[in-house]
Amino acid sequence: MRGAVLYAPGDIRVEELDDPKIIEPTDAILRLSATCVCGSDLWPYRGVEPVQGPSPMGHEYVGIVEEVGSQVSTIRPGQFVVGSFWASDNTCEICQAGYQSSCVHRVLMGTIGTQAELARVPLADGTLVATPDLPPDDLIPSLLAASDVLGTGWFGAVAAQAGPAKTVAVVGDGAVGLLAVLAASQLGAERIIAMSRHAPRQQLARQYGATDIVEERGDAGVTRIKDLTGGLGAHSVVEAVGTQESMLQAIRSTRPGGHVGFVGVAHGVELSVEELFFSAVHLHGGPAPVRRFLPELIDLIWNRQINPGKVFDQTLPLDQAAEGYRAMDQRRAIKTLLTI
Ligand SMILES: [Zn+2]
């Protein structure tokens, strides 16, 4: 099969790899219908995370089940399925509490690689959710978005307790931030402030339900949020970047008693506990338990109530994955879909 491999920062190659095989009896093999490049793939691509030798890339996937192991009982060959970037059993105490991304048996799909024609998915019964039928082609981008960015934005909004009568601010205008706007809107937020300085992203944020746009960043951004909320700050703030500046911007934009949902993968962020103490905000974040939300998200997509696939503003064949990474790195694309 063909698959994308990162050799060194900036060096992505699509090459011939061994076809994956069933290793554990709980595995499934998928023939992917589409895959994509994630903002978090840019951390190793930029050399912010070390690259340890040639690494298969990608952790977002949708596709058709080709083969299942002997202990897989609910997932069957021929089904179209969506899974999350953490494979999880969906039965342990942590999974049952809705934190499948911290499952005691979890396996990170990024170590397997899904920017490829085929992928092995561990713990298939727990990890994969089948659609009611084979989807029409135009739903595939949205179903693929559910695999990570939609589920992550959704968790950010839930962790920030977005809901009716709340003002929600979203820090970050990547795919996750834009889909946190969509999530906040679906959850019934009264006012949604998207923090973005890019016109096409502002436009998509508005389509997804943003009522206000703030272009300022850092302390100036915090001041604008305070100005828009009677000096109090937002009830709910989603942090979808993962840098020192974005995290402080999120915490300082939240009113006392409010909630910050932080879903940007943190890199080098250091917080002052003294500042946290006096902020009186709730902080909840982490790798999103996308699996918790998948049945609901698939249903909303299947019934065409939401269209998260609009975050894909570039589509390339898998063989041109390197250009997809470059475009996202240079912020020429919000998110790149790779066709197979
Ligand atoms: Zn579990």
Coordinates of C-alpha atoms in Angstrom, one line a residue, residues 17-222:
L17 CA 4.7 0.2 2.7
D18 CA 3.8 -3.3 3.8
D19 CA 0.0 -3.9 3.9
P20 CA -1.1 -4.0 7.6
K21 CA -2.2 -7.4 8.9
I22 CA -4.4 -8.5 11.8
I23 CA -2.0 -8.8 14.8
E24 CA -4.5 -9.0 17.7
P25 CA -7.8 -10.9 17.5
T26 CA -9.5 -7.6 18.4
D27 CA -8.1 -5.7 15.3
A28 CA -9.8 -4.6 12.1
I29 CA -8.2 -3.7 8.8
L30 CA -9.8 -0.7 7.0
R31 CA -9.6 0.4 3.4
L32 CA -9.6 4.1 3.9
S33 CA -12.0 6.3 1.9
A34 CA -10.1 9.5 2.7
T35 CA -7.6 10.8 5.2
C36 CA -6.2 14.2 6.1
V37 CA -3.5 16.3 7.7
C38 CA -4.0 17.5 11.3
G39 CA -2.7 20.6 12.9
S40 CA -1.0 18.4 15.4
D41 CA 0.9 16.6 12.6
L42 CA 2.6 20.0 12.1
W43 CA 4.4 19.8 15.5
P44 CA 6.8 17.0 14.3
Y45 CA 6.8 18.4 10.8
R46 CA 8.1 21.7 12.1
G47 CA 10.6 19.9 14.3
V48 CA 8.9 21.2 17.5
E49 CA 8.4 17.5 18.5
P50 CA 11.5 15.3 17.7
V51 CA 11.3 13.0 14.7
Q52 CA 12.6 9.5 15.6
G53 CA 13.5 8.0 12.3
P54 CA 11.0 7.5 9.5
S55 CA 7.6 7.6 11.1
P56 CA 4.2 6.7 9.5
M57 CA 1.9 9.7 9.8
G58 CA -1.8 10.4 10.3
H59 CA -4.4 9.6 12.9
E60 CA -7.7 10.6 11.3
Y61 CA -9.6 8.1 9.2
V62 CA -12.8 6.8 7.7
G63 CA -13.2 3.8 5.6
I64 CA -14.7 0.4 4.8
V65 CA -13.9 -2.6 7.0
E66 CA -11.9 -5.1 5.0
E67 CA -11.1 -7.8 7.6
V68 CA -11.7 -8.4 11.3
G69 CA -9.9 -10.5 13.9
S70 CA -11.5 -13.5 15.5
Q71 CA -12.7 -11.7 18.6
V72 CA -14.4 -8.8 16.8
S73 CA -18.1 -9.2 17.2
T74 CA -20.0 -6.0 16.4
I75 CA -17.9 -4.6 13.5
R76 CA -18.2 -6.5 10.2
P77 CA -16.5 -6.4 6.8
G78 CA -18.2 -4.1 4.4
Q79 CA -19.3 -1.6 7.0
F80 CA -18.3 2.1 6.6
V81 CA -16.8 3.2 9.9
V82 CA -15.4 6.3 11.7
G83 CA -12.9 6.0 14.5
S84 CA -10.9 8.3 16.8
F85 CA -7.2 8.9 17.1
W86 CA -7.1 6.8 20.3
A87 CA -8.2 3.2 19.9
S88 CA -10.1 2.3 23.0
D89 CA -12.0 -0.7 24.4
N90 CA -15.0 1.4 25.3
T91 CA -15.6 -0.9 28.3
C92 CA -13.2 -0.1 31.0
E93 CA -14.2 2.2 33.9
I94 CA -12.5 5.2 32.3
C95 CA -14.2 4.6 28.9
Q96 CA -17.5 4.1 30.6
A97 CA -17.1 7.5 32.3
G98 CA -16.6 9.1 28.8
Y99 CA -12.9 9.4 28.8
Q100 CA -12.0 6.9 26.0
S101 CA -8.9 8.9 25.1
S102 CA -7.5 7.7 28.5
C103 CA -8.7 4.1 28.2
V104 CA -6.6 1.7 30.2
H105 CA -6.0 -0.3 26.9
R106 CA -5.6 2.7 24.6
V107 CA -3.5 2.6 21.5
L108 CA -2.5 5.9 19.7
M109 CA -3.4 5.6 16.0
G110 CA -0.7 8.1 15.1
T111 CA 1.9 5.4 15.9
I112 CA 0.2 3.2 13.3
G113 CA -0.3 5.9 10.7
T114 CA -3.5 6.5 8.7
Q115 CA -2.3 8.7 5.9
A116 CA -2.3 5.5 3.8
E117 CA -4.5 3.3 1.7
L118 CA -5.1 0.8 4.6
A119 CA -4.9 0.9 8.3
R120 CA -5.0 -1.5 11.2
V121 CA -7.4 -0.4 14.0
P122 CA -6.9 -2.0 17.4
L123 CA -9.9 -2.7 19.7
A124 CA -12.2 -2.5 16.7
D125 CA -15.4 -3.1 18.6
G126 CA -14.7 -0.3 21.0
T127 CA -13.0 2.1 18.7
L128 CA -15.1 2.1 15.5
V129 CA -18.7 3.4 15.0
A130 CA -20.5 2.3 11.8
T131 CA -22.7 4.6 9.8
P132 CA -26.3 3.5 9.0
D133 CA -25.3 2.6 5.5
L134 CA -22.5 3.4 3.0
P135 CA -22.4 7.2 2.9
P136 CA -22.8 9.3 -0.3
D137 CA -19.5 10.8 -1.4
D138 CA -20.4 14.3 -0.3
L139 CA -20.7 13.3 3.4
I140 CA -17.2 11.7 3.5
P141 CA -15.4 15.0 4.4
S142 CA -17.8 15.7 7.3
L143 CA -17.5 12.1 8.6
L144 CA -13.7 12.4 8.4
A145 CA -13.9 15.6 10.4
A146 CA -15.7 13.7 13.1
S147 CA -12.7 11.4 13.5
D148 CA -10.7 14.2 15.2
V149 CA -11.2 17.9 14.6
L150 CA -15.0 18.0 15.1
G151 CA -14.9 15.6 18.1
T152 CA -12.0 17.7 19.6
G153 CA -13.8 21.0 19.1
W154 CA -16.9 19.5 20.5
F155 CA -15.1 18.3 23.6
G156 CA -13.5 21.8 24.0
A157 CA -17.0 23.3 23.9
V158 CA -18.4 20.7 26.4
A159 CA -15.4 21.1 28.7
A160 CA -15.9 24.9 28.6
Q161 CA -19.6 24.2 29.5
A162 CA -20.9 26.1 26.4
G163 CA -24.7 26.2 26.5
P164 CA -27.8 28.4 26.6
A165 CA -27.4 31.9 28.0
K166 CA -23.6 31.5 27.8
T167 CA -21.1 33.7 26.0
V168 CA -18.4 31.5 24.5
A169 CA -15.0 32.7 23.2
V170 CA -12.8 30.5 21.0
V171 CA -9.1 31.0 20.9
G172 CA -7.7 29.6 17.7
D173 CA -9.0 29.6 14.1
G174 CA -7.7 26.3 12.9
A175 CA -10.1 23.5 12.1
V176 CA -10.6 22.6 15.8
G177 CA -11.3 26.2 16.8
L178 CA -13.8 26.7 13.9
L179 CA -15.6 23.4 14.8
A180 CA -15.6 24.5 18.5
V181 CA -17.7 27.5 17.2
L182 CA -20.0 25.0 15.5
A183 CA -20.2 22.9 18.6
A184 CA -21.0 25.9 20.8
S185 CA -23.7 26.9 18.4
Q186 CA -25.2 23.4 18.5
L187 CA -25.0 23.4 22.3
G188 CA -27.2 26.5 22.3
A189 CA -24.7 29.2 23.3
E190 CA -26.2 32.7 23.2
R191 CA -23.1 34.5 21.9
I192 CA -20.0 33.1 20.3
I193 CA -16.8 35.2 19.9
A194 CA -14.3 33.8 17.4
M195 CA -10.8 35.1 17.8
S196 CA -9.3 35.2 14.3
R197 CA -7.5 37.6 12.0
H198 CA -7.9 35.7 8.7
A199 CA -10.8 36.7 6.5
P200 CA -11.7 33.3 5.1
R201 CA -11.6 31.7 8.6
Q202 CA -13.7 34.6 10.0
Q203 CA -16.2 33.9 7.3
L204 CA -16.4 30.2 8.1
A205 CA -16.6 31.0 11.8
R206 CA -19.7 33.2 11.1
Q207 CA -21.2 30.4 9.0
Y208 CA -20.7 28.0 11.9
G209 CA -22.5 30.4 14.3
A210 CA -20.0 33.1 15.5
T211 CA -21.8 36.3 16.5
D212 CA -18.6 38.4 17.0
I213 CA -15.0 38.3 15.7
V214 CA -12.1 39.5 17.7
E215 CA -8.9 40.1 15.7
E216 CA -6.6 41.2 18.6
R217 CA -4.4 38.7 20.3
G218 CA -2.7 38.3 23.7
D219 CA -3.6 41.0 26.2
A220 CA -5.3 43.2 23.6
G221 CA -7.5 40.2 22.8
V222 CA -8.3 39.8 26.4

